[in-house]
Tab-separated table of C-alpha atoms in Angstrom:
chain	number	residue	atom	x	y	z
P	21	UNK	CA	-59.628	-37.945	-55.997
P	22	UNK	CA	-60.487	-37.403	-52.723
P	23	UNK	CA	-57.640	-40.101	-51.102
P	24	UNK	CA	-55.610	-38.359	-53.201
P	25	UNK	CA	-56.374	-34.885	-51.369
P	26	UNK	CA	-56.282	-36.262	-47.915
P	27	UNK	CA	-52.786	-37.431	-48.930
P	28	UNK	CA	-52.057	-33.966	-50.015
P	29	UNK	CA	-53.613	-32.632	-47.154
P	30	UNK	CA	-51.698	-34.881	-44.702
P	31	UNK	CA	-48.525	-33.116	-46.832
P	32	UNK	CA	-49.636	-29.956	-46.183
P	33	UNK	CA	-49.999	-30.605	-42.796
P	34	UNK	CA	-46.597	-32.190	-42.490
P	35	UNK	CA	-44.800	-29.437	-44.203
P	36	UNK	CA	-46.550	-26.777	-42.266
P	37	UNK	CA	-46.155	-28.441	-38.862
P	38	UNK	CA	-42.097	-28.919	-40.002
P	39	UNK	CA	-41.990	-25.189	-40.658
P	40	UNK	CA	-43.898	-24.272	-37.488
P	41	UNK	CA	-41.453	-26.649	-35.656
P	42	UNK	CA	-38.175	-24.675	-37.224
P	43	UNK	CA	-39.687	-21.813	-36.255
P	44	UNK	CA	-40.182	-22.752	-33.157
P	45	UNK	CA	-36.670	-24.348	-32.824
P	46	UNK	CA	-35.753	-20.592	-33.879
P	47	UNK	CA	-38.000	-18.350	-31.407
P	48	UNK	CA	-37.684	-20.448	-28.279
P	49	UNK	CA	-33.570	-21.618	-28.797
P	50	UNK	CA	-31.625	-18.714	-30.526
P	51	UNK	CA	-33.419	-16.251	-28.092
P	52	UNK	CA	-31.680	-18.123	-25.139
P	53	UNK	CA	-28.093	-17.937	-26.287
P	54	UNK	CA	-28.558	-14.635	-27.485
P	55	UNK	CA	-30.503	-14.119	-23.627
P	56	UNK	CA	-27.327	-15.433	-21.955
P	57	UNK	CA	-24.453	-13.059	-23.554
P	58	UNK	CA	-26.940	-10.474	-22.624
P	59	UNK	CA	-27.040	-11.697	-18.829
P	60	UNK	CA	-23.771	-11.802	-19.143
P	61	UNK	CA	-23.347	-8.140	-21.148
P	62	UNK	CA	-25.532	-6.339	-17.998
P	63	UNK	CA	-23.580	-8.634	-15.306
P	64	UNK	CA	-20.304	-6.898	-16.684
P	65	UNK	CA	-20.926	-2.857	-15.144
P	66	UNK	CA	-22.303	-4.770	-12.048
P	67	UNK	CA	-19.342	-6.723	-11.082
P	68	UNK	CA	-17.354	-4.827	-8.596
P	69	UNK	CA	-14.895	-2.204	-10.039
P	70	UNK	CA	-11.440	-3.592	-8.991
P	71	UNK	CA	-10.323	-2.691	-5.487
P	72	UNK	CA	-7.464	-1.180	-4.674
P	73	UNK	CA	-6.231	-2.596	-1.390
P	74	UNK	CA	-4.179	0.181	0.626
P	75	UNK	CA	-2.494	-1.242	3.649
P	76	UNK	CA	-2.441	1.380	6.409
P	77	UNK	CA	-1.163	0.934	10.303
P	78	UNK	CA	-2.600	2.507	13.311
P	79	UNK	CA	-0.135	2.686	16.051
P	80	UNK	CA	-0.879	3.832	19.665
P	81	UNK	CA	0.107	7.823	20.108
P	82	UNK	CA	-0.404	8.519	16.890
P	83	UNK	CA	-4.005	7.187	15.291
P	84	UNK	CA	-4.354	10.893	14.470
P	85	UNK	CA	-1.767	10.035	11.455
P	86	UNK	CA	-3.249	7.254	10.132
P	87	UNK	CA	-6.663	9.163	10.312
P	88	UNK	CA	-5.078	11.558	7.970
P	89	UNK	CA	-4.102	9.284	5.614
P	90	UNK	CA	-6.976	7.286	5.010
P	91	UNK	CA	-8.861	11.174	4.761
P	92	UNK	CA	-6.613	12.321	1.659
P	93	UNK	CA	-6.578	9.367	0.435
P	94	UNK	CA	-10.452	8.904	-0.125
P	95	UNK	CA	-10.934	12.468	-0.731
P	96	UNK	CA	-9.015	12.924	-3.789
P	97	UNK	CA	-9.853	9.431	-5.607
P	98	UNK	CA	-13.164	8.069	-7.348
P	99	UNK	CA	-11.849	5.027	-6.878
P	100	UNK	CA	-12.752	1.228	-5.384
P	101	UNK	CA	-10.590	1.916	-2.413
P	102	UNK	CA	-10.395	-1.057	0.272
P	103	UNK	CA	-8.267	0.326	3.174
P	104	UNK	CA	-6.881	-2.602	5.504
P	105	UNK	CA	-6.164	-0.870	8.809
P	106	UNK	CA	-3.615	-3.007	10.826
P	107	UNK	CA	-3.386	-2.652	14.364
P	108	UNK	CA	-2.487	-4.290	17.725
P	109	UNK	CA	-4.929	-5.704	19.738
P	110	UNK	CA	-5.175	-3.067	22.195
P	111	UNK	CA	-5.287	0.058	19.570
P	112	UNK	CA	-7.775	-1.598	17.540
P	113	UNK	CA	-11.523	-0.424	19.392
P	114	UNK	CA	-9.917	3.252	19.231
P	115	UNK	CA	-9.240	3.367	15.285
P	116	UNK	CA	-12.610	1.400	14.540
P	117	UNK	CA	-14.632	4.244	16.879
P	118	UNK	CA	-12.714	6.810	15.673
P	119	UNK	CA	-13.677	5.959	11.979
P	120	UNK	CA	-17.206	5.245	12.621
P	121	UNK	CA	-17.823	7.768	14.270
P	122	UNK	CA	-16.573	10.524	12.197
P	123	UNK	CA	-16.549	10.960	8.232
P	124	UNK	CA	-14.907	8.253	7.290
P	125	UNK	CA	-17.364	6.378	8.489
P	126	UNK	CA	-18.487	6.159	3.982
P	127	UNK	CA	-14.998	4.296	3.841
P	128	UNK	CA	-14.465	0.625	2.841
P	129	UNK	CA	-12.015	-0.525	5.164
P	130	UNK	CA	-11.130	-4.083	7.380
P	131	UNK	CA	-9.802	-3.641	10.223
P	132	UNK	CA	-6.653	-6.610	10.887
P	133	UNK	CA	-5.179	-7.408	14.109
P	134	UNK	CA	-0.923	-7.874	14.021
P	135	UNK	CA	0.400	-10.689	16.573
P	136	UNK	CA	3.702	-8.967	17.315
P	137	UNK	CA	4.451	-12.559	18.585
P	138	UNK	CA	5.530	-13.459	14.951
P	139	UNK	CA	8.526	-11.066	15.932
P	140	UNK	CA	9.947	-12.627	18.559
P	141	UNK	CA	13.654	-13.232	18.403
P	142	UNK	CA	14.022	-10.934	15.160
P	143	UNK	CA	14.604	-7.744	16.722
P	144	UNK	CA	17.716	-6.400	18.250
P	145	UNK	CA	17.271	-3.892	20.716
P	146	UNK	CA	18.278	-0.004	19.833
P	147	UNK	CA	18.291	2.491	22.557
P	148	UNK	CA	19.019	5.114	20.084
P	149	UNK	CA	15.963	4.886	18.165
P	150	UNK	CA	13.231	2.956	20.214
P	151	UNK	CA	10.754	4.114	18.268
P	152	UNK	CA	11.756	2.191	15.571
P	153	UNK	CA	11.359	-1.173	17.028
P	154	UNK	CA	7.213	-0.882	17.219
P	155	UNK	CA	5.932	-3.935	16.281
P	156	UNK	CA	3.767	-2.239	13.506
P	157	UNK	CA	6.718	-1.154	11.554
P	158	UNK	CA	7.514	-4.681	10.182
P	159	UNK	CA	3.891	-5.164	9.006
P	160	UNK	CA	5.297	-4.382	5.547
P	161	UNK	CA	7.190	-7.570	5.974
P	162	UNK	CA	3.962	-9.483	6.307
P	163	UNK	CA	1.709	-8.665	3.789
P	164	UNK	CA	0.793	-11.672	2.332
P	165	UNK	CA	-0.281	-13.350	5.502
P	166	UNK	CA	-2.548	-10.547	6.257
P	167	UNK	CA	-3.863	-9.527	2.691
P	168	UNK	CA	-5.356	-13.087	1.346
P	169	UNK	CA	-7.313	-11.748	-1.994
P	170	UNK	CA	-5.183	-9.321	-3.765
P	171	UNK	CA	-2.803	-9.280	-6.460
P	172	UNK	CA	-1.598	-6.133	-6.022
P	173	UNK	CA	-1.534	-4.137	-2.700
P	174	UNK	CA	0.068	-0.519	-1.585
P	175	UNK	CA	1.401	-0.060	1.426
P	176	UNK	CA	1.816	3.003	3.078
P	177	UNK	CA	3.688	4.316	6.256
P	178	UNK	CA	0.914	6.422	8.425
P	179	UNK	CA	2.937	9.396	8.738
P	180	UNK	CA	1.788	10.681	5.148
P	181	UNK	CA	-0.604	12.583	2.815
P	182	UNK	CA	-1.959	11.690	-0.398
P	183	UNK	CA	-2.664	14.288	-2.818
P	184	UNK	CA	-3.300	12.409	-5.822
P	185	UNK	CA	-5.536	9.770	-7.265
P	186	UNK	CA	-4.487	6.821	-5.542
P	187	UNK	CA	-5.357	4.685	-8.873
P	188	UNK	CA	-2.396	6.375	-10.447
P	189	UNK	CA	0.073	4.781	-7.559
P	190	UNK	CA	-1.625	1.369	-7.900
P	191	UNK	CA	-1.502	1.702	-11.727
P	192	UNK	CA	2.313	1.670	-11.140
P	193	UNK	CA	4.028	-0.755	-13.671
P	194	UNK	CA	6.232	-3.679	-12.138
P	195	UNK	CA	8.413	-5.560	-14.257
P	196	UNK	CA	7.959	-9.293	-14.740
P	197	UNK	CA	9.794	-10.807	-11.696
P	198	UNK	CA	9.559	-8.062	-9.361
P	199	UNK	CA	7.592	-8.599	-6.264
P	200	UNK	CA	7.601	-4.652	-5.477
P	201	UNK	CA	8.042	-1.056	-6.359
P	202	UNK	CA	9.449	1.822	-4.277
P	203	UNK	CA	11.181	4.967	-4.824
P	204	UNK	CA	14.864	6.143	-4.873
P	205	UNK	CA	15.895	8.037	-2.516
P	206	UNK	CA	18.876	9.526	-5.761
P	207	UNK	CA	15.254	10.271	-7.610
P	208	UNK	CA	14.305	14.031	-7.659
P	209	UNK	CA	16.839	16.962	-7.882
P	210	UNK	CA	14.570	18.777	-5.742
P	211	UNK	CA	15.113	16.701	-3.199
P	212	UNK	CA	19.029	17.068	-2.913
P	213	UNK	CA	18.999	19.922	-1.303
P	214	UNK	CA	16.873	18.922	1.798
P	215	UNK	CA	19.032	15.577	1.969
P	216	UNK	CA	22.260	17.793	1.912
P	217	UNK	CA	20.675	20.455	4.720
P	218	UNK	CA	19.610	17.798	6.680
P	219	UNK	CA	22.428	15.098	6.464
P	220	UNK	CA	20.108	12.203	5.259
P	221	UNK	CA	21.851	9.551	4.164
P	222	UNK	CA	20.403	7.946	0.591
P	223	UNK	CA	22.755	5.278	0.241
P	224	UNK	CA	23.269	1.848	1.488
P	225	UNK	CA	26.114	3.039	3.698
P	226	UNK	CA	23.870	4.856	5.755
P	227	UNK	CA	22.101	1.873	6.529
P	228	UNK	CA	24.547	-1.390	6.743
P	229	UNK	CA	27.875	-1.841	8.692
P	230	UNK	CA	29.999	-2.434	5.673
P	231	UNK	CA	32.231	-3.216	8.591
P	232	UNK	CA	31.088	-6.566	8.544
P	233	UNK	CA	32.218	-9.249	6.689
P	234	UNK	CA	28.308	-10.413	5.732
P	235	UNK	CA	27.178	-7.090	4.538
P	236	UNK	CA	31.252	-6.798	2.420
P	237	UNK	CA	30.181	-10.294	1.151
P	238	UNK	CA	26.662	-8.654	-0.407
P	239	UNK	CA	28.784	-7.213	-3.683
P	240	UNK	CA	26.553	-4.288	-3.154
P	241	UNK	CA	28.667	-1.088	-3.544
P	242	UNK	CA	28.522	1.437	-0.324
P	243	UNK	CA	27.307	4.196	-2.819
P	244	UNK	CA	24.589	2.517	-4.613
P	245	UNK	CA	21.464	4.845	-3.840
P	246	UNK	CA	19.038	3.501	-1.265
P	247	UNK	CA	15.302	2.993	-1.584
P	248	UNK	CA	12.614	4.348	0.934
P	249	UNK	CA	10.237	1.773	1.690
P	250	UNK	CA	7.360	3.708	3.333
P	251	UNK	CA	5.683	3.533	0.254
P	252	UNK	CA	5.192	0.290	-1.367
P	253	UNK	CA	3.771	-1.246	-4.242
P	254	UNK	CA	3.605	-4.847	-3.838
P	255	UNK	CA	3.096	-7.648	-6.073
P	256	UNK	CA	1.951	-10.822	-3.770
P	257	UNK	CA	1.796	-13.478	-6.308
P	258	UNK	CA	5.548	-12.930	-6.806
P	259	UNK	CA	6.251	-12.128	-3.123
P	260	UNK	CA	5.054	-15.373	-2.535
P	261	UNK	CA	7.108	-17.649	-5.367
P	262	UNK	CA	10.497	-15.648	-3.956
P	263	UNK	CA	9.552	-15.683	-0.360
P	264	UNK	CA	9.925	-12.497	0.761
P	265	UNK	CA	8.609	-12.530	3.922
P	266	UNK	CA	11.603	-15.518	5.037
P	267	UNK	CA	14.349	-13.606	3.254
P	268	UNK	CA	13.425	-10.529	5.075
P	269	UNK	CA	12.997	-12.749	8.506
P	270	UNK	CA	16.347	-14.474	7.978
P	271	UNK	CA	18.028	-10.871	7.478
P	272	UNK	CA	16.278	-9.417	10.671
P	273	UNK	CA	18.051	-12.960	12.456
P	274	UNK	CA	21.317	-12.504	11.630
P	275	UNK	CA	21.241	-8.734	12.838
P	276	UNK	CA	20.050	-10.214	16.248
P	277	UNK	CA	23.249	-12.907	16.014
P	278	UNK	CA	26.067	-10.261	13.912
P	279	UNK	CA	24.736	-6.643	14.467
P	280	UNK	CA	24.795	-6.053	11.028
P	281	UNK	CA	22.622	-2.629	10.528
P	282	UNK	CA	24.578	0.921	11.029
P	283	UNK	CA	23.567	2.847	13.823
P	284	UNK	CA	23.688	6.173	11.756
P	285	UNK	CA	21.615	8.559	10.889
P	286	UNK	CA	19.882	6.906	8.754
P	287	UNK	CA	19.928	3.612	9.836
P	288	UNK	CA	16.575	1.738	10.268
P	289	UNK	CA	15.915	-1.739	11.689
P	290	UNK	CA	12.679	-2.207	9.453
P	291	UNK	CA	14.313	-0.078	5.999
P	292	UNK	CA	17.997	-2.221	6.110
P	293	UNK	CA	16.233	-6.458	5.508
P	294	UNK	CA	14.541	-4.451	2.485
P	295	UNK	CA	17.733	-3.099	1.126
P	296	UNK	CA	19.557	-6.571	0.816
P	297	UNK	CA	16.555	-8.660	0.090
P	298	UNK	CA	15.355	-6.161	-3.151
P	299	UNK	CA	18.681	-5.096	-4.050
P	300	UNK	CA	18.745	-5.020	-7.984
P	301	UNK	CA	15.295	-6.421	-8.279
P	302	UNK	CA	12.401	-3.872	-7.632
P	303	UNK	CA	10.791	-1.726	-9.728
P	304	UNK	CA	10.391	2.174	-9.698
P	305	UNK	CA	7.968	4.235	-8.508
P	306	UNK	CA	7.340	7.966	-10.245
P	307	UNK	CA	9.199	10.179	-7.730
P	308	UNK	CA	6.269	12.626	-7.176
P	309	UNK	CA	4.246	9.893	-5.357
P	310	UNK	CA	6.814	9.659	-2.923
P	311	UNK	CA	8.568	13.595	-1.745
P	312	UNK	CA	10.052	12.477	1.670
P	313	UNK	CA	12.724	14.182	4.622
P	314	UNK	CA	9.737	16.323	5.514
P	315	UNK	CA	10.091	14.852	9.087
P	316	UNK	CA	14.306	14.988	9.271
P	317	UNK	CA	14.475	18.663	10.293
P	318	UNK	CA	12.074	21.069	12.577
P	319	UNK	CA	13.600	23.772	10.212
P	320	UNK	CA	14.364	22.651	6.381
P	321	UNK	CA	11.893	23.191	3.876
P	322	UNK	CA	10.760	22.736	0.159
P	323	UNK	CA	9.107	25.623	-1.837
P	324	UNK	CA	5.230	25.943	-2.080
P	325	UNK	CA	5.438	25.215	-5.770
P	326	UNK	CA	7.067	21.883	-5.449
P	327	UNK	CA	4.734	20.780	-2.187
P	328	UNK	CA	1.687	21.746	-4.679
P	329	UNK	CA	2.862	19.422	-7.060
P	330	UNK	CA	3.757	16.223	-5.190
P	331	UNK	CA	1.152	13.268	-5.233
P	332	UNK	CA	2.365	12.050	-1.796
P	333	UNK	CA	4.132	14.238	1.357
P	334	UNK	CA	6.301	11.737	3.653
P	335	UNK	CA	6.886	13.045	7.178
P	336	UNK	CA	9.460	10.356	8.001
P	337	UNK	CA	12.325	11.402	9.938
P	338	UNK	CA	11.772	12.900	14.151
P	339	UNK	CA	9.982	15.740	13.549
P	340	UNK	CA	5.824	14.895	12.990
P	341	UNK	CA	3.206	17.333	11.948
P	342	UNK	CA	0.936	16.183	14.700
P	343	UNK	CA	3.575	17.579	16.952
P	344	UNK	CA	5.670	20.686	17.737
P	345	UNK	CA	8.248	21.169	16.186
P	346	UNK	CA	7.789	20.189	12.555
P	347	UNK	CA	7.491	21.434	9.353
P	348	UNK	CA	4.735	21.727	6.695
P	349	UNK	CA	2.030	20.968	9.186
P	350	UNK	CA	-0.823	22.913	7.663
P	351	UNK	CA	-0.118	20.743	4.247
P	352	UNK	CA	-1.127	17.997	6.859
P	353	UNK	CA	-3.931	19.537	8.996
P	354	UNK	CA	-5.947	19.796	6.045
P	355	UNK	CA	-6.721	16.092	5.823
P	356	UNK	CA	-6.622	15.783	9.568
P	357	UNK	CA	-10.249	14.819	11.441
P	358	UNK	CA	-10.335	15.137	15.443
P	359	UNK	CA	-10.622	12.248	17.724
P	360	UNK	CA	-13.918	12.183	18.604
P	361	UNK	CA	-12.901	10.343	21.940
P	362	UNK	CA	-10.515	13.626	22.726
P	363	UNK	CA	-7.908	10.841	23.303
P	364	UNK	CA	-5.253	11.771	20.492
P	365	UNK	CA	-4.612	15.523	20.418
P	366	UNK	CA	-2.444	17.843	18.533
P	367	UNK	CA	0.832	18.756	19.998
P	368	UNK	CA	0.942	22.579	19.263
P	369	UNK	CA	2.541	26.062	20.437
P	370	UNK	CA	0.233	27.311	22.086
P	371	UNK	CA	-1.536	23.803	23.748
């Protein structure tokens, strides 16, 4: 009897140590997977909300604009905003001091140096409108060699103010195939009015010699309504595959070689490559982030109402609110933060 309860003992034993050994299997194995999809569950809030990459330049003679930008901008979003503040070599201490050394100094921001060297026999010479031929203003041209990370980017000229959520811009939709988003200039009834008073043009004849036998050769029809792009939404994966950037380049070229961009009104060396190169193939932005002319007349203006309502003012045109005379300029001052170098100033009446 007693071999035969050892055996059963032994059994015991066995069967006990098996269970203890499942059990184990169960405690010290399970535990882990179930440990790792929890890593991963609190790993989730802490990876970074998405950015929002908002190209910005900061030309010499008028920082104080892109200053104001940048300050509506991050005051009236609660979101991941990385600004990427483009400059030239020589303005580039002034906007980083200016920044740190006020309250924007709570701001994400990079700040990217633009070798106007890439420019170099692409730019024909305008007396009329010198202004336009700042290196700075083809940055828009460049983005993908300057933003590396990003999918999706917004551009914005400096002479603006942003009073919406800049998340709603970036959440703009862009149709498969389309490497950008801007706004018609046809786009808002309200806006007739100030394009009649102020003889803006809004189509592509205001912008290419349809003189010319390589703008006729286009197809693109003299009326078709124009596009502003000092607002853009940018897609650079599909910038990229289409290559923008050489399209654009081999535009700016032939203007040096053909004079092909109108001298009008509202001609533009750095708006007319854009024209031909998206023609047909961009998508659209909602008009309210983009109310423009503000800067086309010292005198025309839109009603409080409509100002109140827009997500985005656009000074483009002569007249800036930083100077005298312009239009809408307390709209402006309000986002507005003084050099603290006393370097950039206000132009005013009575200064």
């Amino acid at each position: 009897i007693l071999p035969l309860v050892s055996v059963n003992h032994i059994l015991l034993l066995l069967l006990v140590l098996t269970v203890c050994a499942i059990l184990y299997n169960k405690v010290h194995h399970v535990p882990l997977a179930l440990r790792n999809e929890t890593e991963m569950d609190l790993e989730s809030p802490e990876e970074m909300e998405e950015e929002i990459p908002v190209v910005i330049c900061a030309a010499a003679g008028r920082m104080g604009a892109a200053v104001a930008a940048i300050s509506s901008i991050y005051s009236n979003t609660e979101a991941n905003v990385l600004f990427y503040i483009v400059g030239l070599k020589t303005t580039i201490p002034h906007i980083r001091k200016w920044i740190e050394n006020s309250k924007l100094k709570e701001i994400k921001f990079k700040v990217v140096e633009f070798n106007p060297m890439v420019l170099k026999g692409k730019i024909r010479q305008d007396a009329s409108r010198p202004e336009l031929l700042q290196p700075l203003n083809f940055v828009r041209f460049y983005l993908p060699l300057l933003i590396q990370k990003h999918e999706k980017v917004i551009y914005l000229d400096d002479d603006v103010i942003v009073q919406g959520d800049i998340q709603e811009l970036y959440d703009t939709k862009l149709a498969p195939g389309h490497a950008a988003a801007f706004s018609d200039d046809c786009d808002l009834p309200s806006t007739h009015e100030m394009v009649r008073s102020v003889g803006m043009q809004n189509t592509y004849m205001g912008f290419l010699d349809y003189r010319k036998q390589a703008i006729r050769d286009l197809g693109i029809s003299p009326s078709t309504c124009s596009f502003n792009p000092g607002v853009i939404v940018a897609n650079m994966t599909e910038w990229k595959h289409q290559r923008i950037t050489k399209q654009l380049e081999k535009w700016m070229q032939r203007n040096v070689e053909e004079n092909l961009y109108s001298s009008t009104l509202g001609g533009g060396v750095a708006t007319s490559p854009m024209l031909i190169v998206f023609h047909g193939k961009y998508s659209s932005i909602n008009p309210m982030w983009h109310i423009r002319h503000l800067g086309w007349s010292p005198d025309a203006r839109y009603s409080v109402q409509f100002l109140q309502e827009a997500k985005l003012l656009h000074w483009n045109g002569r007249y800036k609110p930083w100077d005298y005379p312009s239009v809408h300029t307390d709209l402006w001052e309000n986002w507005f933060i003084p050099d603290p170098s006393g370097k950039f100033k206000l132009t005013r009446p009575d200064s």
